[in-house]
């Protein structure tokens, strides 16, 4: 009985009207699709349903505050469409590419795009690394996909120079960023910072790691590993 009640799509809270404005009906449709098909197909846990709005939809929606108008956006590891589909709903002028390797999830995403009649979304079944060298975007987003170092390696090659990576992170954001210095340098990321957004609308603001895309340094200029790393190569003497 309790279980049945918890699976009911919760009504949009008042704050959602301000956040989504004219896109609210589509956000409500998406909430309903997540609460029904999303839980039935195991894409989100039933316990997430009562907190769909505050923990998921609103929390993702405020990320658009950092996205420039008309940007191309790549959301890697989209899962059930978080944050990518929410960005596309709140900002119909964005061009959003959802990159997700698992068929069960891309099937769900394709179906959501059709039902919500979103003409600004492309679903790509792939790992992010498979797009390296062939696609770049103004903005690359992600939520709950991987530890920051790994995420940077997957995401930065997809960020055009001058574009940005926006990784939604929890309380570990600053520590993860502090540990990722060498990785960032190697990938040419500049101006890394931790940003908190949505504090006017949300009880818990969204924490985001933001990095600007630059030109990766030429291979010969990457910092040398220290002695004892086991990776140094002896120069051969010319004969
Ligand atoms: C924990 S889920 C998070 C899903 C969604 N972003 C969310 O916040 O609900 C992580 C997702 O990342 C995807 N993933 C894992 N490795 C990936 C990679 N190399 N490239 C793209 N997606 C990846 C998984 O298939 C999974 O759907």
PDB file of C-alpha atoms and ligand atoms in Angstrom:
ATOM      1  CA  UNK A   1       0.000   0.000   0.000  1.00  0.00           C
ATOM      2  CA  UNK A   2       2.704   2.447   1.077  1.00  0.00           C
ATOM      3  CA  UNK A   3       4.633   1.422  -1.979  1.00  0.00           C
ATOM      4  CA  UNK A   4       1.695   2.289  -4.256  1.00  0.00           C
ATOM      5  CA  UNK A   5       1.358   5.725  -2.671  1.00  0.00           C
ATOM      6  CA  UNK A   6       5.082   6.468  -2.988  1.00  0.00           C
ATOM      7  CA  UNK A   7       4.988   5.757  -6.745  1.00  0.00           C
ATOM      8  CA  UNK A   8       2.391   8.432  -7.445  1.00  0.00           C
ATOM      9  CA  UNK A   9       3.807  11.364  -9.377  1.00  0.00           C
ATOM     10  CA  UNK A  10       4.095  14.220  -6.881  1.00  0.00           C
ATOM     11  CA  UNK A  11       2.495  17.517  -7.951  1.00  0.00           C
ATOM     12  CA  UNK A  12       4.874  20.267  -9.014  1.00  0.00           C
ATOM     13  CA  UNK A  13       5.751  22.516  -6.062  1.00  0.00           C
ATOM     14  CA  UNK A  14       5.079  26.238  -6.401  1.00  0.00           C
ATOM     15  CA  UNK A  15       8.718  27.035  -7.027  1.00  0.00           C
ATOM     16  CA  UNK A  16       8.606  24.904 -10.200  1.00  0.00           C
ATOM     17  CA  UNK A  17       6.281  27.451 -11.825  1.00  0.00           C
ATOM     18  CA  UNK A  18       8.928  30.140 -11.509  1.00  0.00           C
ATOM     19  CA  UNK A  19      11.760  27.867 -12.618  1.00  0.00           C
ATOM     20  CA  UNK A  20      10.093  26.265 -15.650  1.00  0.00           C
ATOM     21  CA  UNK A  21       7.502  28.993 -16.449  1.00  0.00           C
ATOM     22  CA  UNK A  22       5.868  28.139 -19.815  1.00  0.00           C
ATOM     23  CA  UNK A  23       7.773  24.825 -19.970  1.00  0.00           C
ATOM     24  CA  UNK A  24       6.091  23.568 -16.773  1.00  0.00           C
ATOM     25  CA  UNK A  25       3.569  21.288 -18.568  1.00  0.00           C
ATOM     26  CA  UNK A  26       6.452  19.447 -20.295  1.00  0.00           C
ATOM     27  CA  UNK A  27       8.369  19.203 -17.019  1.00  0.00           C
ATOM     28  CA  UNK A  28       5.232  17.683 -15.420  1.00  0.00           C
ATOM     29  CA  UNK A  29       4.937  15.203 -18.283  1.00  0.00           C
ATOM     30  CA  UNK A  30       8.565  14.216 -17.789  1.00  0.00           C
ATOM     31  CA  UNK A  31       8.051  13.853 -14.012  1.00  0.00           C
ATOM     32  CA  UNK A  32       5.148  11.521 -14.733  1.00  0.00           C
ATOM     33  CA  UNK A  33       7.169   9.471 -17.232  1.00  0.00           C
ATOM     34  CA  UNK A  34       9.992   9.114 -14.689  1.00  0.00           C
ATOM     35  CA  UNK A  35       7.598   8.116 -11.903  1.00  0.00           C
ATOM     36  CA  UNK A  36       5.894   5.479 -14.069  1.00  0.00           C
ATOM     37  CA  UNK A  37       8.061   4.045 -16.881  1.00  0.00           C
ATOM     38  CA  UNK A  38      11.260   5.194 -15.129  1.00  0.00           C
ATOM     39  CA  UNK A  39      10.578   3.171 -11.995  1.00  0.00           C
ATOM     40  CA  UNK A  40       8.988   0.196 -13.806  1.00  0.00           C
ATOM     41  CA  UNK A  41      12.107  -0.148 -15.972  1.00  0.00           C
ATOM     42  CA  UNK A  42      14.488   0.342 -13.063  1.00  0.00           C
ATOM     43  CA  UNK A  43      15.941   3.647 -14.247  1.00  0.00           C
ATOM     44  CA  UNK A  44      15.174   5.388 -10.993  1.00  0.00           C
ATOM     45  CA  UNK A  45      14.422   3.899  -7.598  1.00  0.00           C
ATOM     46  CA  UNK A  46      10.816   4.083  -6.319  1.00  0.00           C
ATOM     47  CA  UNK A  47      12.083   5.905  -3.237  1.00  0.00           C
ATOM     48  CA  UNK A  48      13.146   8.792  -5.498  1.00  0.00           C
ATOM     49  CA  UNK A  49       9.578   9.431  -6.673  1.00  0.00           C
ATOM     50  CA  UNK A  50       8.419  11.594  -3.736  1.00  0.00           C
ATOM     51  CA  UNK A  51      11.515  13.769  -4.154  1.00  0.00           C
ATOM     52  CA  UNK A  52      11.489  13.899  -7.955  1.00  0.00           C
ATOM     53  CA  UNK A  53      11.067  17.670  -8.028  1.00  0.00           C
ATOM     54  CA  UNK A  54      13.546  18.910  -5.444  1.00  0.00           C
ATOM     55  CA  UNK A  55      16.276  16.269  -5.741  1.00  0.00           C
ATOM     56  CA  UNK A  56      16.124  15.796  -9.502  1.00  0.00           C
ATOM     57  CA  UNK A  57      14.112  18.105 -11.774  1.00  0.00           C
ATOM     58  CA  UNK A  58      14.636  21.458 -10.033  1.00  0.00           C
ATOM     59  CA  UNK A  59      18.167  20.636  -9.017  1.00  0.00           C
ATOM     60  CA  UNK A  60      19.019  19.954 -12.698  1.00  0.00           C
ATOM     61  CA  UNK A  61      16.933  22.826 -14.093  1.00  0.00           C
ATOM     62  CA  UNK A  62      18.966  25.556 -12.389  1.00  0.00           C
ATOM     63  CA  UNK A  63      22.071  24.341 -14.239  1.00  0.00           C
ATOM     64  CA  UNK A  64      20.756  26.228 -17.282  1.00  0.00           C
ATOM     65  CA  UNK A  65      21.612  29.476 -15.453  1.00  0.00           C
ATOM     66  CA  UNK A  66      25.224  28.737 -16.476  1.00  0.00           C
ATOM     67  CA  UNK A  67      24.472  27.834 -20.094  1.00  0.00           C
ATOM     68  CA  UNK A  68      24.756  30.565 -22.776  1.00  0.00           C
ATOM     69  CA  UNK A  69      21.842  31.203 -25.116  1.00  0.00           C
ATOM     70  CA  UNK A  70      21.579  28.890 -28.108  1.00  0.00           C
ATOM     71  CA  UNK A  71      24.474  26.701 -26.930  1.00  0.00           C
ATOM     72  CA  UNK A  72      25.150  23.174 -28.100  1.00  0.00           C
ATOM     73  CA  UNK A  73      25.107  20.955 -25.008  1.00  0.00           C
ATOM     74  CA  UNK A  74      26.351  17.396 -24.595  1.00  0.00           C
ATOM     75  CA  UNK A  75      25.105  15.553 -21.507  1.00  0.00           C
ATOM     76  CA  UNK A  76      27.274  12.523 -20.885  1.00  0.00           C
ATOM     77  CA  UNK A  77      25.938   9.527 -18.964  1.00  0.00           C
ATOM     78  CA  UNK A  78      22.398  10.877 -19.198  1.00  0.00           C
ATOM     79  CA  UNK A  79      20.745   7.807 -17.670  1.00  0.00           C
ATOM     80  CA  UNK A  80      17.058   8.692 -17.442  1.00  0.00           C
ATOM     81  CA  UNK A  81      17.729  12.186 -18.861  1.00  0.00           C
ATOM     82  CA  UNK A  82      19.235  13.985 -15.880  1.00  0.00           C
ATOM     83  CA  UNK A  83      20.239  16.698 -16.359  1.00  0.00           C
ATOM     84  CA  UNK A  84      20.106  16.683 -20.210  1.00  0.00           C
ATOM     85  CA  UNK A  85      16.363  16.326 -20.804  1.00  0.00           C
ATOM     86  CA  UNK A  86      15.565  18.876 -18.099  1.00  0.00           C
ATOM     87  CA  UNK A  87      17.881  21.392 -19.770  1.00  0.00           C
ATOM     88  CA  UNK A  88      16.190  20.793 -23.115  1.00  0.00           C
ATOM     89  CA  UNK A  89      12.740  21.243 -21.540  1.00  0.00           C
ATOM     90  CA  UNK A  90      13.596  24.448 -19.683  1.00  0.00           C
ATOM     91  CA  UNK A  91      15.520  25.987 -22.588  1.00  0.00           C
ATOM     92  CA  UNK A  92      14.034  24.951 -25.944  1.00  0.00           C
ATOM     93  CA  UNK A  93      16.575  27.064 -27.869  1.00  0.00           C
ATOM     94  CA  UNK A  94      19.473  24.824 -26.705  1.00  0.00           C
ATOM     95  CA  UNK A  95      20.627  21.935 -28.923  1.00  0.00           C
ATOM     96  CA  UNK A  96      21.072  19.004 -26.553  1.00  0.00           C
ATOM     97  CA  UNK A  97      22.886  15.726 -27.264  1.00  0.00           C
ATOM     98  CA  UNK A  98      22.367  12.932 -24.726  1.00  0.00           C
ATOM     99  CA  UNK A  99      25.242  10.430 -24.692  1.00  0.00           C
ATOM    100  CA  UNK A 100      24.484   7.157 -22.959  1.00  0.00           C
ATOM    101  CA  UNK A 101      25.975   3.715 -23.665  1.00  0.00           C
ATOM    102  CA  UNK A 102      23.214   1.450 -22.292  1.00  0.00           C
ATOM    103  CA  UNK A 103      20.459   0.397 -24.707  1.00  0.00           C
ATOM    104  CA  UNK A 104      17.760   0.157 -22.033  1.00  0.00           C
ATOM    105  CA  UNK A 105      18.449   3.781 -21.135  1.00  0.00           C
ATOM    106  CA  UNK A 106      18.669   5.141 -24.692  1.00  0.00           C
ATOM    107  CA  UNK A 107      15.351   3.399 -25.455  1.00  0.00           C
ATOM    108  CA  UNK A 108      13.813   5.254 -22.510  1.00  0.00           C
ATOM    109  CA  UNK A 109      15.388   8.536 -23.644  1.00  0.00           C
ATOM    110  CA  UNK A 110      14.174   8.129 -27.247  1.00  0.00           C
ATOM    111  CA  UNK A 111      10.681   7.446 -25.970  1.00  0.00           C
ATOM    112  CA  UNK A 112      10.745  10.473 -23.646  1.00  0.00           C
ATOM    113  CA  UNK A 113      11.886  12.723 -26.516  1.00  0.00           C
ATOM    114  CA  UNK A 114       9.026  11.471 -28.698  1.00  0.00           C
ATOM    115  CA  UNK A 115       6.357  11.780 -25.986  1.00  0.00           C
ATOM    116  CA  UNK A 116       7.440  15.271 -24.969  1.00  0.00           C
ATOM    117  CA  UNK A 117       7.834  16.310 -28.624  1.00  0.00           C
ATOM    118  CA  UNK A 118      11.279  17.757 -28.007  1.00  0.00           C
ATOM    119  CA  UNK A 119      12.750  18.832 -31.328  1.00  0.00           C
ATOM    120  CA  UNK A 120      16.027  20.043 -29.760  1.00  0.00           C
ATOM    121  CA  UNK A 121      17.332  16.688 -28.502  1.00  0.00           C
ATOM    122  CA  UNK A 122      19.539  14.033 -30.116  1.00  0.00           C
ATOM    123  CA  UNK A 123      20.141  10.700 -28.370  1.00  0.00           C
ATOM    124  CA  UNK A 124      23.480   8.991 -29.066  1.00  0.00           C
ATOM    125  CA  UNK A 125      24.133   5.484 -27.824  1.00  0.00           C
ATOM    126  CA  UNK A 126      27.860   5.546 -27.067  1.00  0.00           C
ATOM    127  CA  UNK A 127      30.466   6.033 -24.426  1.00  0.00           C
ATOM    128  CA  UNK A 128      31.649   9.640 -24.275  1.00  0.00           C
ATOM    129  CA  UNK A 129      35.174   8.616 -25.343  1.00  0.00           C
ATOM    130  CA  UNK A 130      33.815   7.283 -28.646  1.00  0.00           C
ATOM    131  CA  UNK A 131      32.986  10.869 -29.663  1.00  0.00           C
ATOM    132  CA  UNK A 132      36.495  12.215 -29.048  1.00  0.00           C
ATOM    133  CA  UNK A 133      37.991  13.761 -32.169  1.00  0.00           C
ATOM    134  CA  UNK A 134      34.674  13.828 -34.038  1.00  0.00           C
ATOM    135  CA  UNK A 135      32.383  16.123 -31.976  1.00  0.00           C
ATOM    136  CA  UNK A 136      32.800  19.238 -29.842  1.00  0.00           C
ATOM    137  CA  UNK A 137      30.197  21.251 -27.943  1.00  0.00           C
ATOM    138  CA  UNK A 138      29.805  24.653 -26.269  1.00  0.00           C
ATOM    139  CA  UNK A 139      28.901  22.972 -22.981  1.00  0.00           C
ATOM    140  CA  UNK A 140      29.441  19.433 -21.654  1.00  0.00           C
ATOM    141  CA  UNK A 141      27.325  18.463 -18.624  1.00  0.00           C
ATOM    142  CA  UNK A 142      27.114  15.429 -16.362  1.00  0.00           C
ATOM    143  CA  UNK A 143      25.656  14.275 -13.072  1.00  0.00           C
ATOM    144  CA  UNK A 144      26.716  11.287 -10.975  1.00  0.00           C
ATOM    145  CA  UNK A 145      28.737   9.717 -13.781  1.00  0.00           C
ATOM    146  CA  UNK A 146      32.285   9.229 -12.446  1.00  0.00           C
ATOM    147  CA  UNK A 147      34.933  10.666 -10.100  1.00  0.00           C
ATOM    148  CA  UNK A 148      36.131  14.030 -11.410  1.00  0.00           C
ATOM    149  CA  UNK A 149      39.509  12.890 -12.792  1.00  0.00           C
ATOM    150  CA  UNK A 150      37.873  10.222 -14.948  1.00  0.00           C
ATOM    151  CA  UNK A 151      35.044  12.566 -15.867  1.00  0.00           C
ATOM    152  CA  UNK A 152      37.501  15.225 -17.038  1.00  0.00           C
ATOM    153  CA  UNK A 153      39.264  12.723 -19.277  1.00  0.00           C
ATOM    154  CA  UNK A 154      35.920  11.724 -20.823  1.00  0.00           C
ATOM    155  CA  UNK A 155      34.467  15.244 -21.054  1.00  0.00           C
ATOM    156  CA  UNK A 156      37.212  17.793 -21.811  1.00  0.00           C
ATOM    157  CA  UNK A 157      37.987  16.503 -25.330  1.00  0.00           C
ATOM    158  CA  UNK A 158      34.333  17.252 -26.141  1.00  0.00           C
ATOM    159  CA  UNK A 159      34.479  20.886 -24.930  1.00  0.00           C
ATOM    160  CA  UNK A 160      35.375  23.365 -27.685  1.00  0.00           C
ATOM    161  CA  UNK A 161      38.081  25.926 -26.805  1.00  0.00           C
ATOM    162  CA  UNK A 162      36.262  28.691 -24.907  1.00  0.00           C
ATOM    163  CA  UNK A 163      33.371  26.354 -24.057  1.00  0.00           C
ATOM    164  CA  UNK A 164      32.747  24.880 -20.628  1.00  0.00           C
ATOM    165  CA  UNK A 165      32.393  21.705 -18.663  1.00  0.00           C
ATOM    166  CA  UNK A 166      29.637  21.737 -16.011  1.00  0.00           C
ATOM    167  CA  UNK A 167      29.813  18.705 -13.731  1.00  0.00           C
ATOM    168  CA  UNK A 168      27.117  18.459 -11.059  1.00  0.00           C
ATOM    169  CA  UNK A 169      28.836  17.251  -7.912  1.00  0.00           C
ATOM    170  CA  UNK A 170      28.030  16.899  -4.232  1.00  0.00           C
ATOM    171  CA  UNK A 171      29.971  18.030  -1.207  1.00  0.00           C
ATOM    172  CA  UNK A 172      33.152  16.385  -2.553  1.00  0.00           C
ATOM    173  CA  UNK A 173      33.436  18.956  -5.379  1.00  0.00           C
ATOM    174  CA  UNK A 174      36.248  21.087  -3.931  1.00  0.00           C
ATOM    175  CA  UNK A 175      38.335  18.066  -2.841  1.00  0.00           C
ATOM    176  CA  UNK A 176      37.913  16.335  -6.202  1.00  0.00           C
ATOM    177  CA  UNK A 177      38.941  19.527  -7.985  1.00  0.00           C
ATOM    178  CA  UNK A 178      42.016  19.950  -5.782  1.00  0.00           C
ATOM    179  CA  UNK A 179      43.137  16.415  -6.687  1.00  0.00           C
ATOM    180  CA  UNK A 180      42.554  16.874 -10.405  1.00  0.00           C
ATOM    181  CA  UNK A 181      45.150  19.607 -11.059  1.00  0.00           C
ATOM    182  CA  UNK A 182      47.551  17.555 -13.213  1.00  0.00           C
ATOM    183  CA  UNK A 183      44.697  15.967 -15.186  1.00  0.00           C
ATOM    184  CA  UNK A 184      43.232  19.400 -15.882  1.00  0.00           C
ATOM    185  CA  UNK A 185      46.578  20.748 -17.056  1.00  0.00           C
ATOM    186  CA  UNK A 186      47.106  17.773 -19.360  1.00  0.00           C
ATOM    187  CA  UNK A 187      43.661  18.276 -20.894  1.00  0.00           C
ATOM    188  CA  UNK A 188      44.044  22.048 -21.268  1.00  0.00           C
ATOM    189  CA  UNK A 189      41.208  22.970 -18.885  1.00  0.00           C
ATOM    190  CA  UNK A 190      41.396  26.527 -17.530  1.00  0.00           C
ATOM    191  CA  UNK A 191      39.782  28.580 -14.737  1.00  0.00           C
ATOM    192  CA  UNK A 192      38.411  25.659 -12.710  1.00  0.00           C
ATOM    193  CA  UNK A 193      35.978  26.642  -9.970  1.00  0.00           C
ATOM    194  CA  UNK A 194      33.202  25.311  -7.768  1.00  0.00           C
ATOM    195  CA  UNK A 195      29.934  27.206  -8.252  1.00  0.00           C
ATOM    196  CA  UNK A 196      26.722  27.019  -6.195  1.00  0.00           C
ATOM    197  CA  UNK A 197      23.548  27.805  -8.130  1.00  0.00           C
ATOM    198  CA  UNK A 198      19.838  28.085  -7.446  1.00  0.00           C
ATOM    199  CA  UNK A 199      20.183  29.374  -3.894  1.00  0.00           C
ATOM    200  CA  UNK A 200      17.215  31.737  -4.489  1.00  0.00           C
ATOM    201  CA  UNK A 201      14.923  28.897  -5.533  1.00  0.00           C
ATOM    202  CA  UNK A 202      16.183  25.704  -3.870  1.00  0.00           C
ATOM    203  CA  UNK A 203      16.579  24.742  -0.228  1.00  0.00           C
ATOM    204  CA  UNK A 204      19.805  22.938  -1.192  1.00  0.00           C
ATOM    205  CA  UNK A 205      21.643  24.770  -3.999  1.00  0.00           C
ATOM    206  CA  UNK A 206      23.219  22.737  -6.801  1.00  0.00           C
ATOM    207  CA  UNK A 207      26.998  22.373  -6.635  1.00  0.00           C
ATOM    208  CA  UNK A 208      28.793  22.437  -9.962  1.00  0.00           C
ATOM    209  CA  UNK A 209      32.417  22.113 -11.027  1.00  0.00           C
ATOM    210  CA  UNK A 210      32.972  24.499 -13.925  1.00  0.00           C
ATOM    211  CA  UNK A 211      36.026  24.358 -16.186  1.00  0.00           C
ATOM    212  CA  UNK A 212      36.700  26.325 -19.352  1.00  0.00           C
ATOM    213  CA  UNK A 213      37.970  24.464 -22.368  1.00  0.00           C
ATOM    214  CA  UNK A 214      41.340  25.553 -23.735  1.00  0.00           C
ATOM    215  CA  UNK A 215      43.817  24.123 -26.189  1.00  0.00           C
ATOM    216  CA  UNK A 216      45.462  21.020 -24.698  1.00  0.00           C
ATOM    217  CA  UNK A 217      49.237  21.627 -24.446  1.00  0.00           C
ATOM    218  CA  UNK A 218      51.327  19.981 -27.189  1.00  0.00           C
ATOM    219  CA  UNK A 219      52.329  16.471 -26.111  1.00  0.00           C
ATOM    220  CA  UNK A 220      56.005  17.348 -25.595  1.00  0.00           C
ATOM    221  CA  UNK A 221      55.069  20.026 -23.055  1.00  0.00           C
ATOM    222  CA  UNK A 222      53.091  17.849 -20.636  1.00  0.00           C
ATOM    223  CA  UNK A 223      54.750  17.844 -17.196  1.00  0.00           C
ATOM    224  CA  UNK A 224      57.310  15.100 -16.665  1.00  0.00           C
ATOM    225  CA  UNK A 225      56.576  12.435 -14.145  1.00  0.00           C
ATOM    226  CA  UNK A 226      58.823  12.390 -11.130  1.00  0.00           C
ATOM    227  CA  UNK A 227      61.651   9.917 -10.639  1.00  0.00           C
ATOM    228  CA  UNK A 228      60.590   6.454  -9.525  1.00  0.00           C
ATOM    229  CA  UNK A 229      57.279   6.563 -11.358  1.00  0.00           C
ATOM    230  CA  UNK A 230      58.488   3.699 -13.543  1.00  0.00           C
ATOM    231  CA  UNK A 231      57.381   5.490 -16.694  1.00  0.00           C
ATOM    232  CA  UNK A 232      60.584   7.321 -17.696  1.00  0.00           C
ATOM    233  CA  UNK A 233      62.071   6.281 -21.014  1.00  0.00           C
ATOM    234  CA  UNK A 234      65.795   6.218 -21.711  1.00  0.00           C
ATOM    235  CA  UNK A 235      66.939   8.194 -24.719  1.00  0.00           C
ATOM    236  CA  UNK A 236      68.775   6.029 -27.207  1.00  0.00           C
ATOM    237  CA  UNK A 237      72.132   7.352 -28.244  1.00  0.00           C
ATOM    238  CA  UNK A 238      72.407   7.925 -31.963  1.00  0.00           C
ATOM    239  CA  UNK A 239      74.834   5.450 -33.537  1.00  0.00           C
TER     240      UNK A 239
HETATM  241  C1  LIG B   1      24.711   6.763 -11.963  1.00  0.00           C
HETATM  242  S1  LIG B   1      24.146   6.976 -13.606  1.00  0.00           S
HETATM  243  C2  LIG B   1      23.689   8.689 -13.592  1.00  0.00           C
HETATM  244  C3  LIG B   1      22.614   8.973 -14.583  1.00  0.00           C
HETATM  245  C4  LIG B   1      22.113  10.422 -14.614  1.00  0.00           C
HETATM  246  N1  LIG B   1      23.146  11.333 -15.052  1.00  0.00           N
HETATM  247  C5  LIG B   1      21.570  10.843 -13.276  1.00  0.00           C
HETATM  248  O1  LIG B   1      22.126  11.730 -12.649  1.00  0.00           O
HETATM  249  O2  LIG B   1      20.562  10.272 -12.856  1.00  0.00           O
HETATM  250  C6  LIG B   1      25.663   7.004 -14.563  1.00  0.00           C
HETATM  251  C7  LIG B   1      25.416   6.867 -16.064  1.00  0.00           C
HETATM  252  O3  LIG B   1      26.634   7.059 -16.759  1.00  0.00           O
HETATM  253  C8  LIG B   1      26.682   6.159 -17.845  1.00  0.00           C
HETATM  254  N2  LIG B   1      28.106   6.003 -18.239  1.00  0.00           N
HETATM  255  C9  LIG B   1      29.057   5.258 -17.626  1.00  0.00           C
HETATM  256  N3  LIG B   1      30.233   5.386 -18.288  1.00  0.00           N
HETATM  257  C10 LIG B   1      30.028   6.229 -19.324  1.00  0.00           C
HETATM  258  C11 LIG B   1      30.865   6.755 -20.365  1.00  0.00           C
HETATM  259  N4  LIG B   1      32.145   6.417 -20.468  1.00  0.00           N
HETATM  260  N5  LIG B   1      30.312   7.605 -21.263  1.00  0.00           N
HETATM  261  C12 LIG B   1      29.000   7.953 -21.162  1.00  0.00           C
HETATM  262  N6  LIG B   1      28.181   7.494 -20.202  1.00  0.00           N
HETATM  263  C13 LIG B   1      28.679   6.647 -19.296  1.00  0.00           C
HETATM  264  C14 LIG B   1      26.006   4.911 -17.307  1.00  0.00           C
HETATM  265  O4  LIG B   1      25.531   4.060 -18.330  1.00  0.00           O
HETATM  266  C15 LIG B   1      24.888   5.517 -16.466  1.00  0.00           C
HETATM  267  O5  LIG B   1      23.701   5.673 -17.208  1.00  0.00           O
END
